[in-house]
Amino acid sequence: MKWRKHFEITPQRIVIKVGSASVSKDDGSINKPFLNKLSKDIAYLRENNIQVLLVSSGAINTGRQVIDPGKKKEIATQQALASIGQPLLMAEYSRVFKKHKIIVSQNLLTHEDLRNKKRLMNTRNCLFKLLKNGVVPIINENDSVAYEEISSGDNDQLAVLVADAIEADCLILLTEARGVYMESPKLSEPMQIVNFGQKLDIPTFGKTKPGRGGIQMKVTAAQKLTRLGKTVIISSFKWPKPIRACLEDNKGTFFRPSHKVEKKARIASLVKNDAKISVDKGAYVALLQNGSLLPVGMTKISGKFSRGDCVRLYYKGECFGQGLVEFNNDEAKKLIGVKSTEIKKIIKDAPSQLMIHRDNLYIGD
Ligand code: GLU
């Protein structure tokens, strides 16, 4: 196998994420030719002793074959569609991989499974055992139980969590676009390389359908992982050899990883999308100087979060950091402006006198 020139280290373990638009068609039928091409490329990687995990969307869209989703995006409908679509999709995956003598597993995960330490350990053990036995794990969000609070938000984010959890070296995000474009795709080629730390202000050229994440979300996902020292490639699912195209033929946009992996970058990769804590000037200054966040410095709490979640920090409307919280959103609301010595009077089983410990804090947006 002749690796793309941009790789400095040869990947040993790769996560590939495919979206609903590649796996299924508008009417909900499965895109069988694509699954065939994908399985062939993955079989080639396996022959080269590279471990592969697949994060696949498409359950909800595949369920449309059976029940009409209607116009309203009700959670119960999405869950019902996913429960129908997921086994249909897995049956097809099993069939195409069997041609290459590869066994696949179905691993349905929620945000909780990758965040909660004990569950993360179990999830990792299971995935490592599968990889060791030559299986290709096929992962999706556990949509039929994942409601907002425990969902990872979208499968790009799930792929980030998985790549981190199983210590992959590379994530491939396949999408409709041939990569990241800074000018209209009709007039230009996608960027070949994004260096670590390079800021990207991407113009919008229309949203991909029918999955949840657009290109901006993919770039955000990519940058979370490059901070953790992992390579990310955003490329098209439409190439005849979609995986080999980006690993061998320089297709897609290649995000170079950080050489110096920041310890706290892991925290940033876990952030919950809607959870926010706003702080006053005193807390803001203390946090920038490596302090912890005390409840007394909090001014506003928004979104839902549990103890241990990663929440964004805001000062004057600007996000400046993220951290793992000691209290959930209801408790945090009660603790706004409260002195640390008073916490126990309000929350009887308070686990801490801090809202966020400095060790669990990441400064940066
Ligand atoms: N888990 C969802 C599905 O399988 C898709 C989520 C997404 O598009 O990111 O349909």
mmCIF file of C-alpha atoms and ligand atoms in Angstrom:
data_model
loop_
_atom_site.group_PDB
_atom_site.id
_atom_site.type_symbol
_atom_site.label_atom_id
_atom_site.label_comp_id
_atom_site.label_asym_id
_atom_site.label_seq_id
_atom_site.Cartn_x
_atom_site.Cartn_y
_atom_site.Cartn_z
ATOM 1 C CA MET A 1 0.000 0.000 0.000
ATOM 2 C CA LYS A 2 1.459 3.362 -1.043
ATOM 3 C CA TRP A 3 0.346 5.961 1.454
ATOM 4 C CA ARG A 4 -0.619 9.530 0.637
ATOM 5 C CA LYS A 5 2.454 11.759 0.763
ATOM 6 C CA HIS A 6 1.063 13.886 3.600
ATOM 7 C CA PHE A 7 1.088 11.138 6.223
ATOM 8 C CA GLU A 8 4.058 11.453 8.544
ATOM 9 C CA ILE A 9 3.140 8.304 10.464
ATOM 10 C CA THR A 10 1.449 5.297 8.882
ATOM 11 C CA PRO A 11 -1.993 4.824 10.457
ATOM 12 C CA GLN A 12 -2.624 1.526 12.222
ATOM 13 C CA ARG A 13 -6.208 2.114 13.277
ATOM 14 C CA ILE A 14 -8.689 4.149 11.230
ATOM 15 C CA VAL A 15 -12.242 5.304 11.916
ATOM 16 C CA ILE A 16 -14.377 5.902 8.835
ATOM 17 C CA LYS A 17 -17.613 7.856 9.129
ATOM 18 C CA VAL A 18 -20.243 7.633 6.415
ATOM 19 C CA GLY A 19 -23.374 9.794 6.387
ATOM 20 C CA SER A 20 -27.010 9.107 5.578
ATOM 21 C CA ALA A 21 -26.650 10.680 2.130
ATOM 22 C CA SER A 22 -23.991 8.161 1.109
ATOM 23 C CA VAL A 23 -25.501 5.058 2.681
ATOM 24 C CA SER A 24 -29.099 5.633 1.612
ATOM 25 C CA LYS A 25 -31.054 7.386 -1.102
ATOM 26 C CA ASP A 26 -33.806 10.012 -0.799
ATOM 27 C CA ASP A 27 -36.550 7.359 -0.809
ATOM 28 C CA GLY A 28 -34.851 5.506 2.046
ATOM 29 C CA SER A 29 -33.524 2.639 -0.065
ATOM 30 C CA ILE A 30 -29.970 1.516 0.717
ATOM 31 C CA ASN A 31 -27.204 2.642 -1.630
ATOM 32 C CA LYS A 32 -25.935 -0.875 -2.328
ATOM 33 C CA PRO A 33 -23.252 0.055 -4.897
ATOM 34 C CA PHE A 34 -21.683 2.384 -2.326
ATOM 35 C CA LEU A 35 -21.734 -0.255 0.418
ATOM 36 C CA ASN A 36 -20.018 -2.634 -2.005
ATOM 37 C CA LYS A 37 -17.267 -0.138 -2.814
ATOM 38 C CA LEU A 38 -16.809 0.727 0.839
ATOM 39 C CA SER A 39 -16.545 -2.883 1.975
ATOM 40 C CA LYS A 40 -14.032 -3.627 -0.788
ATOM 41 C CA ASP A 41 -11.784 -0.759 0.340
ATOM 42 C CA ILE A 42 -12.099 -1.773 3.988
ATOM 43 C CA ALA A 43 -11.205 -5.360 3.083
ATOM 44 C CA TYR A 44 -8.088 -3.980 1.363
ATOM 45 C CA LEU A 45 -7.127 -2.115 4.547
ATOM 46 C CA ARG A 46 -7.679 -5.252 6.621
ATOM 47 C CA GLU A 47 -5.385 -7.197 4.227
ATOM 48 C CA ASN A 48 -2.775 -4.556 5.032
ATOM 49 C CA ASN A 49 -3.279 -5.212 8.762
ATOM 50 C CA ILE A 50 -4.990 -1.911 9.433
ATOM 51 C CA GLN A 51 -7.796 -1.991 11.956
ATOM 52 C CA VAL A 52 -10.976 -0.259 10.854
ATOM 53 C CA LEU A 53 -14.089 0.930 12.673
ATOM 54 C CA LEU A 54 -17.017 2.243 10.702
ATOM 55 C CA VAL A 55 -19.388 4.899 12.062
ATOM 56 C CA SER A 56 -22.463 4.714 9.879
ATOM 57 C CA SER A 57 -25.546 6.923 9.832
ATOM 58 C CA GLY A 58 -28.527 6.089 7.699
ATOM 59 C CA ALA A 59 -30.784 4.247 10.150
ATOM 60 C CA ILE A 60 -33.425 6.964 10.287
ATOM 61 C CA ASN A 61 -33.441 7.521 6.544
ATOM 62 C CA THR A 62 -33.594 3.780 5.817
ATOM 63 C CA GLY A 63 -36.639 3.487 8.095
ATOM 64 C CA ARG A 64 -38.537 5.750 5.666
ATOM 65 C CA GLN A 65 -38.986 2.752 3.386
ATOM 66 C CA VAL A 66 -41.406 1.337 5.916
ATOM 67 C CA ILE A 67 -43.195 4.189 7.697
ATOM 68 C CA ASP A 68 -43.943 7.674 6.497
ATOM 69 C CA PRO A 69 -41.973 10.104 8.663
ATOM 70 C CA GLY A 70 -44.508 12.910 8.114
ATOM 71 C CA LYS A 71 -43.413 16.528 8.246
ATOM 72 C CA LYS A 72 -42.852 16.995 11.962
ATOM 73 C CA LYS A 73 -39.461 15.953 13.281
ATOM 74 C CA GLU A 74 -40.854 14.316 16.416
ATOM 75 C CA ILE A 75 -38.295 12.446 18.501
ATOM 76 C CA ALA A 76 -40.560 9.387 18.783
ATOM 77 C CA THR A 77 -40.887 9.231 14.987
ATOM 78 C CA GLN A 78 -37.119 9.521 14.484
ATOM 79 C CA GLN A 79 -36.590 6.797 17.078
ATOM 80 C CA ALA A 80 -39.162 4.534 15.436
ATOM 81 C CA LEU A 81 -37.608 5.095 11.991
ATOM 82 C CA ALA A 82 -34.153 4.302 13.374
ATOM 83 C CA SER A 83 -35.375 1.100 15.009
ATOM 84 C CA ILE A 84 -36.689 -0.073 11.659
ATOM 85 C CA GLY A 85 -33.806 1.179 9.540
ATOM 86 C CA GLN A 86 -30.899 0.056 11.706
ATOM 87 C CA PRO A 87 -31.397 -3.730 11.270
ATOM 88 C CA LEU A 88 -32.111 -3.282 7.553
ATOM 89 C CA LEU A 89 -28.859 -1.402 7.191
ATOM 90 C CA MET A 90 -26.920 -3.928 9.261
ATOM 91 C CA ALA A 91 -28.298 -6.820 7.223
ATOM 92 C CA GLU A 92 -26.895 -5.192 4.098
ATOM 93 C CA TYR A 93 -23.550 -4.442 5.742
ATOM 94 C CA SER A 94 -23.271 -8.062 6.911
ATOM 95 C CA ARG A 95 -24.034 -9.264 3.391
ATOM 96 C CA VAL A 96 -21.476 -7.090 1.583
ATOM 97 C CA PHE A 97 -18.689 -7.696 4.116
ATOM 98 C CA LYS A 98 -19.324 -11.439 4.041
ATOM 99 C CA LYS A 99 -18.164 -11.448 0.414
ATOM 100 C CA HIS A 100 -14.749 -10.453 1.780
ATOM 101 C CA LYS A 101 -14.986 -12.942 4.655
ATOM 102 C CA ILE A 102 -15.249 -10.125 7.150
ATOM 103 C CA ILE A 103 -17.547 -10.289 10.153
ATOM 104 C CA VAL A 104 -19.112 -7.033 11.276
ATOM 105 C CA SER A 105 -20.585 -6.122 14.643
ATOM 106 C CA GLN A 106 -23.316 -3.646 15.499
ATOM 107 C CA ASN A 107 -22.364 -1.199 18.260
ATOM 108 C CA LEU A 108 -25.033 1.309 19.192
ATOM 109 C CA LEU A 109 -23.695 4.015 21.478
ATOM 110 C CA THR A 110 -24.841 7.177 23.186
ATOM 111 C CA HIS A 111 -22.823 10.161 24.334
ATOM 112 C CA GLU A 112 -23.048 8.719 27.877
ATOM 113 C CA ASP A 113 -21.275 5.509 26.854
ATOM 114 C CA LEU A 114 -18.227 7.506 25.838
ATOM 115 C CA ARG A 115 -18.264 10.131 28.578
ATOM 116 C CA ASN A 116 -19.037 8.230 31.762
ATOM 117 C CA LYS A 117 -15.719 6.679 32.866
ATOM 118 C CA LYS A 118 -17.068 3.224 33.704
ATOM 119 C CA ARG A 119 -19.161 2.957 30.561
ATOM 120 C CA LEU A 120 -16.301 4.275 28.452
ATOM 121 C CA MET A 121 -14.080 1.542 29.823
ATOM 122 C CA ASN A 122 -16.657 -1.125 28.946
ATOM 123 C CA THR A 123 -17.203 0.322 25.482
ATOM 124 C CA ARG A 124 -13.449 0.429 24.832
ATOM 125 C CA ASN A 125 -12.945 -3.130 26.057
ATOM 126 C CA CYS A 126 -15.678 -4.383 23.766
ATOM 127 C CA LEU A 127 -14.391 -2.505 20.707
ATOM 128 C CA PHE A 128 -10.792 -3.598 21.313
ATOM 129 C CA LYS A 129 -11.907 -7.217 21.675
ATOM 130 C CA LEU A 130 -13.760 -7.003 18.359
ATOM 131 C CA LEU A 131 -10.764 -5.435 16.587
ATOM 132 C CA LYS A 132 -8.437 -8.061 17.999
ATOM 133 C CA ASN A 133 -10.670 -10.728 16.503
ATOM 134 C CA GLY A 134 -10.584 -9.168 13.043
ATOM 135 C CA VAL A 135 -14.141 -7.830 13.235
ATOM 136 C CA VAL A 136 -15.109 -4.482 11.723
ATOM 137 C CA PRO A 137 -17.316 -2.750 14.308
ATOM 138 C CA ILE A 138 -20.138 -0.733 12.761
ATOM 139 C CA ILE A 139 -21.154 2.023 15.121
ATOM 140 C CA ASN A 140 -24.177 4.277 15.148
ATOM 141 C CA GLU A 141 -25.838 6.416 17.724
ATOM 142 C CA ASN A 142 -28.382 4.402 19.704
ATOM 143 C CA ASP A 143 -31.137 6.517 18.183
ATOM 144 C CA SER A 144 -34.077 4.615 19.608
ATOM 145 C CA VAL A 145 -33.055 5.567 23.158
ATOM 146 C CA ALA A 146 -30.944 8.667 22.516
ATOM 147 C CA TYR A 147 -32.975 11.703 23.348
ATOM 148 C CA GLU A 148 -31.402 15.154 23.353
ATOM 149 C CA GLU A 149 -29.769 14.877 26.745
ATOM 150 C CA ILE A 150 -27.777 11.762 25.992
ATOM 151 C CA SER A 151 -27.372 12.051 22.253
ATOM 152 C CA SER A 152 -23.996 13.090 20.887
ATOM 153 C CA GLY A 153 -25.744 15.530 18.532
ATOM 154 C CA ASP A 154 -24.625 14.088 15.241
ATOM 155 C CA ASN A 155 -22.537 11.223 13.979
ATOM 156 C CA ASP A 156 -19.543 13.440 13.143
ATOM 157 C CA GLN A 157 -19.280 14.136 16.862
ATOM 158 C CA LEU A 158 -19.840 10.455 17.640
ATOM 159 C CA ALA A 159 -16.975 9.581 15.270
ATOM 160 C CA VAL A 160 -14.725 12.053 17.124
ATOM 161 C CA LEU A 161 -15.570 10.454 20.462
ATOM 162 C CA VAL A 162 -15.010 6.970 19.072
ATOM 163 C CA ALA A 163 -11.683 7.884 17.428
ATOM 164 C CA ASP A 164 -10.512 9.327 20.725
ATOM 165 C CA ALA A 165 -11.845 6.454 22.847
ATOM 166 C CA ILE A 166 -10.167 3.733 20.821
ATOM 167 C CA GLU A 167 -6.973 5.720 20.169
ATOM 168 C CA ALA A 168 -7.297 5.730 16.382
ATOM 169 C CA ASP A 169 -4.623 7.574 14.384
ATOM 170 C CA CYS A 170 -6.891 8.758 11.612
ATOM 171 C CA LEU A 171 -10.533 9.644 10.969
ATOM 172 C CA ILE A 172 -12.031 9.758 7.479
ATOM 173 C CA LEU A 173 -15.266 11.712 7.117
ATOM 174 C CA LEU A 174 -16.963 10.865 3.830
ATOM 175 C CA THR A 175 -19.437 13.391 2.512
ATOM 176 C CA GLU A 176 -21.017 14.634 -0.724
ATOM 177 C CA ALA A 177 -18.341 17.280 -1.264
ATOM 178 C CA ARG A 178 -14.861 16.395 -2.492
ATOM 179 C CA GLY A 179 -13.377 18.201 0.498
ATOM 180 C CA VAL A 180 -13.396 21.662 2.048
ATOM 181 C CA TYR A 181 -13.872 24.499 -0.425
ATOM 182 C CA MET A 182 -12.982 28.131 0.178
ATOM 183 C CA GLU A 183 -14.580 29.174 -3.115
ATOM 184 C CA SER A 184 -17.523 27.801 -5.070
ATOM 185 C CA PRO A 185 -17.013 24.077 -5.833
ATOM 186 C CA LYS A 186 -18.054 24.842 -9.416
ATOM 187 C CA LEU A 187 -15.072 27.124 -9.881
ATOM 188 C CA SER A 188 -12.398 25.657 -7.661
ATOM 189 C CA GLU A 189 -10.736 22.569 -6.225
ATOM 190 C CA PRO A 190 -11.026 21.625 -2.542
ATOM 191 C CA MET A 191 -8.202 22.525 -0.157
ATOM 192 C CA GLN A 192 -5.624 19.761 -0.089
ATOM 193 C CA ILE A 193 -4.098 20.510 3.266
ATOM 194 C CA VAL A 194 -5.187 22.262 6.418
ATOM 195 C CA ASN A 195 -2.275 22.809 8.786
ATOM 196 C CA PHE A 196 -2.719 22.352 12.505
ATOM 197 C CA GLY A 197 -4.008 25.559 14.076
ATOM 198 C CA GLN A 198 -4.981 27.093 10.701
ATOM 199 C CA LYS A 199 -8.184 29.124 11.076
ATOM 200 C CA LEU A 200 -10.828 28.388 8.452
ATOM 201 C CA ASP A 201 -13.678 30.714 7.689
ATOM 202 C CA ILE A 202 -15.711 28.556 5.373
ATOM 203 C CA PRO A 203 -18.353 30.135 3.143
ATOM 204 C CA THR A 204 -21.632 28.190 2.805
ATOM 205 C CA PHE A 205 -22.517 26.726 -0.563
ATOM 206 C CA GLY A 206 -25.719 24.911 0.518
ATOM 207 C CA LYS A 207 -26.235 22.154 3.064
ATOM 208 C CA THR A 208 -25.711 18.458 2.455
ATOM 209 C CA LYS A 209 -28.810 16.258 2.867
ATOM 210 C CA PRO A 210 -30.364 14.277 4.588
ATOM 211 C CA GLY A 211 -27.919 13.819 7.551
ATOM 212 C CA ARG A 212 -27.482 16.256 10.396
ATOM 213 C CA GLY A 213 -23.945 17.605 10.000
ATOM 214 C CA GLY A 214 -22.859 20.122 7.330
ATOM 215 C CA ILE A 215 -19.279 20.830 6.248
ATOM 216 C CA GLN A 216 -18.727 23.369 9.033
ATOM 217 C CA MET A 217 -19.590 20.710 11.623
ATOM 218 C CA LYS A 218 -17.182 18.326 9.923
ATOM 219 C CA VAL A 219 -14.401 20.892 10.078
ATOM 220 C CA THR A 220 -15.141 21.522 13.773
ATOM 221 C CA ALA A 221 -15.062 17.765 14.365
ATOM 222 C CA ALA A 222 -11.785 17.493 12.433
ATOM 223 C CA GLN A 223 -10.137 20.239 14.451
ATOM 224 C CA LYS A 224 -11.137 18.620 17.743
ATOM 225 C CA LEU A 225 -9.207 15.528 16.723
ATOM 226 C CA THR A 226 -6.139 17.186 15.226
ATOM 227 C CA ARG A 227 -5.572 18.740 18.658
ATOM 228 C CA LEU A 228 -5.397 15.183 19.972
ATOM 229 C CA GLY A 229 -2.671 14.335 17.454
ATOM 230 C CA LYS A 230 -4.937 12.550 14.991
ATOM 231 C CA THR A 231 -5.135 13.038 11.233
ATOM 232 C CA VAL A 232 -8.530 13.745 9.658
ATOM 233 C CA ILE A 233 -9.519 13.586 6.004
ATOM 234 C CA ILE A 234 -12.776 14.996 4.646
ATOM 235 C CA SER A 235 -13.463 13.469 1.259
ATOM 236 C CA SER A 236 -16.196 12.411 -1.146
ATOM 237 C CA PHE A 237 -18.062 9.117 -0.925
ATOM 238 C CA LYS A 238 -18.516 9.240 -4.698
ATOM 239 C CA TRP A 239 -15.027 8.138 -5.796
ATOM 240 C CA PRO A 240 -14.933 4.595 -7.248
ATOM 241 C CA LYS A 241 -12.558 3.633 -4.405
ATOM 242 C CA PRO A 242 -13.684 6.096 -1.755
ATOM 243 C CA ILE A 243 -11.221 5.126 1.006
ATOM 244 C CA ARG A 244 -8.191 4.370 -1.147
ATOM 245 C CA ALA A 245 -8.790 7.667 -2.956
ATOM 246 C CA CYS A 246 -8.058 9.636 0.191
ATOM 247 C CA LEU A 247 -5.428 7.354 1.729
ATOM 248 C CA GLU A 248 -3.413 6.708 -1.455
ATOM 249 C CA ASP A 249 -4.441 9.172 -4.164
ATOM 250 C CA ASN A 250 -4.354 12.482 -2.277
ATOM 251 C CA LYS A 251 -8.093 13.090 -2.662
ATOM 252 C CA GLY A 252 -10.031 15.121 -0.083
ATOM 253 C CA THR A 253 -8.856 17.693 2.446
ATOM 254 C CA PHE A 254 -6.139 16.444 4.773
ATOM 255 C CA PHE A 255 -6.059 17.967 8.281
ATOM 256 C CA ARG A 256 -2.571 17.762 9.719
ATOM 257 C CA PRO A 257 -2.448 16.727 13.381
ATOM 258 C CA SER A 258 -0.783 18.595 16.213
ATOM 259 C CA HIS A 259 2.656 17.237 17.058
ATOM 260 C CA LYS A 260 2.405 18.364 20.623
ATOM 261 C CA VAL A 261 -0.816 16.877 21.980
ATOM 262 C CA GLU A 262 -2.301 19.171 24.576
ATOM 263 C CA LYS A 263 -3.394 17.173 27.588
ATOM 264 C CA LYS A 264 -6.499 19.256 28.019
ATOM 265 C CA ALA A 265 -7.543 19.032 24.380
ATOM 266 C CA ARG A 266 -9.378 15.830 25.267
ATOM 267 C CA ILE A 267 -11.791 17.926 27.323
ATOM 268 C CA ALA A 268 -12.580 20.103 24.314
ATOM 269 C CA SER A 269 -13.417 17.049 22.232
ATOM 270 C CA LEU A 270 -16.224 16.162 24.649
ATOM 271 C CA VAL A 271 -18.113 19.473 24.693
ATOM 272 C CA LYS A 272 -21.939 19.328 24.710
ATOM 273 C CA ASN A 273 -23.411 21.478 22.008
ATOM 274 C CA ASP A 274 -26.046 23.520 23.861
ATOM 275 C CA ALA A 275 -24.629 23.719 27.401
ATOM 276 C CA LYS A 276 -23.273 27.109 28.550
ATOM 277 C CA ILE A 277 -22.121 28.845 31.695
ATOM 278 C CA SER A 278 -21.635 32.627 31.654
ATOM 279 C CA VAL A 279 -19.249 34.117 34.177
ATOM 280 C CA ASP A 280 -18.426 37.568 35.607
ATOM 281 C CA LYS A 281 -15.191 39.478 35.095
ATOM 282 C CA GLY A 282 -13.546 38.193 38.282
ATOM 283 C CA ALA A 283 -14.107 34.564 37.305
ATOM 284 C CA TYR A 284 -13.031 35.239 33.708
ATOM 285 C CA VAL A 285 -9.701 36.713 34.814
ATOM 286 C CA ALA A 286 -9.141 33.922 37.354
ATOM 287 C CA LEU A 287 -9.829 31.244 34.749
ATOM 288 C CA LEU A 288 -7.405 32.769 32.244
ATOM 289 C CA GLN A 289 -4.782 32.687 35.009
ATOM 290 C CA ASN A 290 -5.216 28.937 35.532
ATOM 291 C CA GLY A 291 -7.787 29.206 38.330
ATOM 292 C CA SER A 292 -10.840 27.005 38.927
ATOM 293 C CA LEU A 293 -14.423 28.167 38.398
ATOM 294 C CA LEU A 294 -16.224 28.891 41.659
ATOM 295 C CA PRO A 295 -20.038 29.097 41.751
ATOM 296 C CA VAL A 296 -19.787 32.670 43.022
ATOM 297 C CA GLY A 297 -18.468 33.789 39.609
ATOM 298 C CA MET A 298 -21.326 32.299 37.566
ATOM 299 C CA THR A 299 -23.950 34.662 36.137
ATOM 300 C CA LYS A 300 -26.098 32.481 33.853
ATOM 301 C CA ILE A 301 -26.683 28.803 33.059
ATOM 302 C CA SER A 302 -28.201 27.600 29.768
ATOM 303 C CA GLY A 303 -28.927 24.192 28.243
ATOM 304 C CA LYS A 304 -29.055 20.840 29.956
ATOM 305 C CA PHE A 305 -26.037 19.063 31.379
ATOM 306 C CA SER A 306 -25.206 16.427 33.973
ATOM 307 C CA ARG A 307 -22.402 16.238 36.505
ATOM 308 C CA GLY A 308 -19.202 15.410 34.608
ATOM 309 C CA ASP A 309 -20.343 16.889 31.280
ATOM 310 C CA CYS A 310 -18.209 19.272 29.290
ATOM 311 C CA VAL A 311 -19.767 22.741 29.132
ATOM 312 C CA ARG A 312 -18.763 25.897 27.228
ATOM 313 C CA LEU A 313 -17.761 29.002 29.194
ATOM 314 C CA TYR A 314 -18.821 32.498 28.158
ATOM 315 C CA TYR A 315 -17.786 36.004 29.135
ATOM 316 C CA LYS A 316 -19.632 38.993 27.590
ATOM 317 C CA GLY A 317 -21.257 36.691 25.023
ATOM 318 C CA GLU A 318 -17.951 35.206 23.777
ATOM 319 C CA CYS A 319 -16.966 31.581 24.332
ATOM 320 C CA PHE A 320 -13.497 31.439 25.871
ATOM 321 C CA GLY A 321 -13.190 27.940 27.265
ATOM 322 C CA GLN A 322 -14.722 24.634 28.241
ATOM 323 C CA GLY A 323 -14.626 22.405 31.260
ATOM 324 C CA LEU A 324 -16.039 19.374 33.050
ATOM 325 C CA VAL A 325 -18.662 20.443 35.575
ATOM 326 C CA GLU A 326 -19.146 19.168 39.117
ATOM 327 C CA PHE A 327 -22.885 20.026 39.166
ATOM 328 C CA ASN A 328 -25.769 19.551 36.733
ATOM 329 C CA ASN A 329 -27.676 22.462 35.185
ATOM 330 C CA ASP A 330 -30.472 22.546 37.821
ATOM 331 C CA GLU A 331 -27.957 22.516 40.653
ATOM 332 C CA ALA A 332 -25.776 25.096 38.879
ATOM 333 C CA LYS A 333 -28.747 27.480 38.595
ATOM 334 C CA LYS A 334 -29.271 27.294 42.356
ATOM 335 C CA LEU A 335 -25.556 27.983 42.893
ATOM 336 C CA ILE A 336 -25.274 31.179 40.818
ATOM 337 C CA GLY A 337 -23.422 33.756 42.943
ATOM 338 C CA VAL A 338 -23.186 31.373 45.928
ATOM 339 C CA LYS A 339 -20.010 31.286 48.045
ATOM 340 C CA SER A 340 -18.220 27.909 48.115
ATOM 341 C CA THR A 341 -18.693 27.611 51.890
ATOM 342 C CA GLU A 342 -22.488 27.882 51.426
ATOM 343 C CA ILE A 343 -22.823 25.155 48.770
ATOM 344 C CA LYS A 344 -23.593 22.293 51.178
ATOM 345 C CA LYS A 345 -26.575 24.239 52.537
ATOM 346 C CA ILE A 346 -28.116 24.249 49.045
ATOM 347 C CA ILE A 347 -26.933 20.927 47.568
ATOM 348 C CA LYS A 348 -26.735 18.306 50.324
ATOM 349 C CA ASP A 349 -24.637 15.749 48.406
ATOM 350 C CA ALA A 350 -22.386 18.382 46.797
ATOM 351 C CA PRO A 351 -19.342 16.543 45.370
ATOM 352 C CA SER A 352 -17.145 19.656 45.352
ATOM 353 C CA GLN A 353 -16.752 23.282 46.375
ATOM 354 C CA LEU A 354 -15.958 24.189 42.782
ATOM 355 C CA MET A 355 -18.035 24.319 39.624
ATOM 356 C CA ILE A 356 -15.055 23.345 37.404
ATOM 357 C CA HIS A 357 -11.663 22.253 38.692
ATOM 358 C CA ARG A 358 -8.671 23.837 36.920
ATOM 359 C CA ASP A 359 -7.428 20.373 35.883
ATOM 360 C CA ASN A 360 -10.648 19.855 33.977
ATOM 361 C CA LEU A 361 -10.556 23.191 32.200
ATOM 362 C CA TYR A 362 -9.567 24.015 28.653
ATOM 363 C CA ILE A 363 -9.081 27.646 27.634
ATOM 364 C CA GLY A 364 -9.767 28.318 23.933
ATOM 365 C CA ASP A 365 -12.925 28.253 21.787
HETATM 366 N N1 GLU B 1 -27.846 8.322 13.768
HETATM 367 C C1 GLU B 1 -28.635 8.869 12.708
HETATM 368 C C2 GLU B 1 -29.026 7.773 11.716
HETATM 369 O O1 GLU B 1 -28.462 6.714 11.721
HETATM 370 C C3 GLU B 1 -27.944 9.943 11.899
HETATM 371 C C4 GLU B 1 -27.258 11.034 12.648
HETATM 372 C C5 GLU B 1 -26.519 11.987 11.694
HETATM 373 O O2 GLU B 1 -26.934 12.169 10.562
HETATM 374 O O3 GLU B 1 -25.510 12.536 12.087
HETATM 375 O O4 GLU B 1 -29.897 7.975 10.923
#
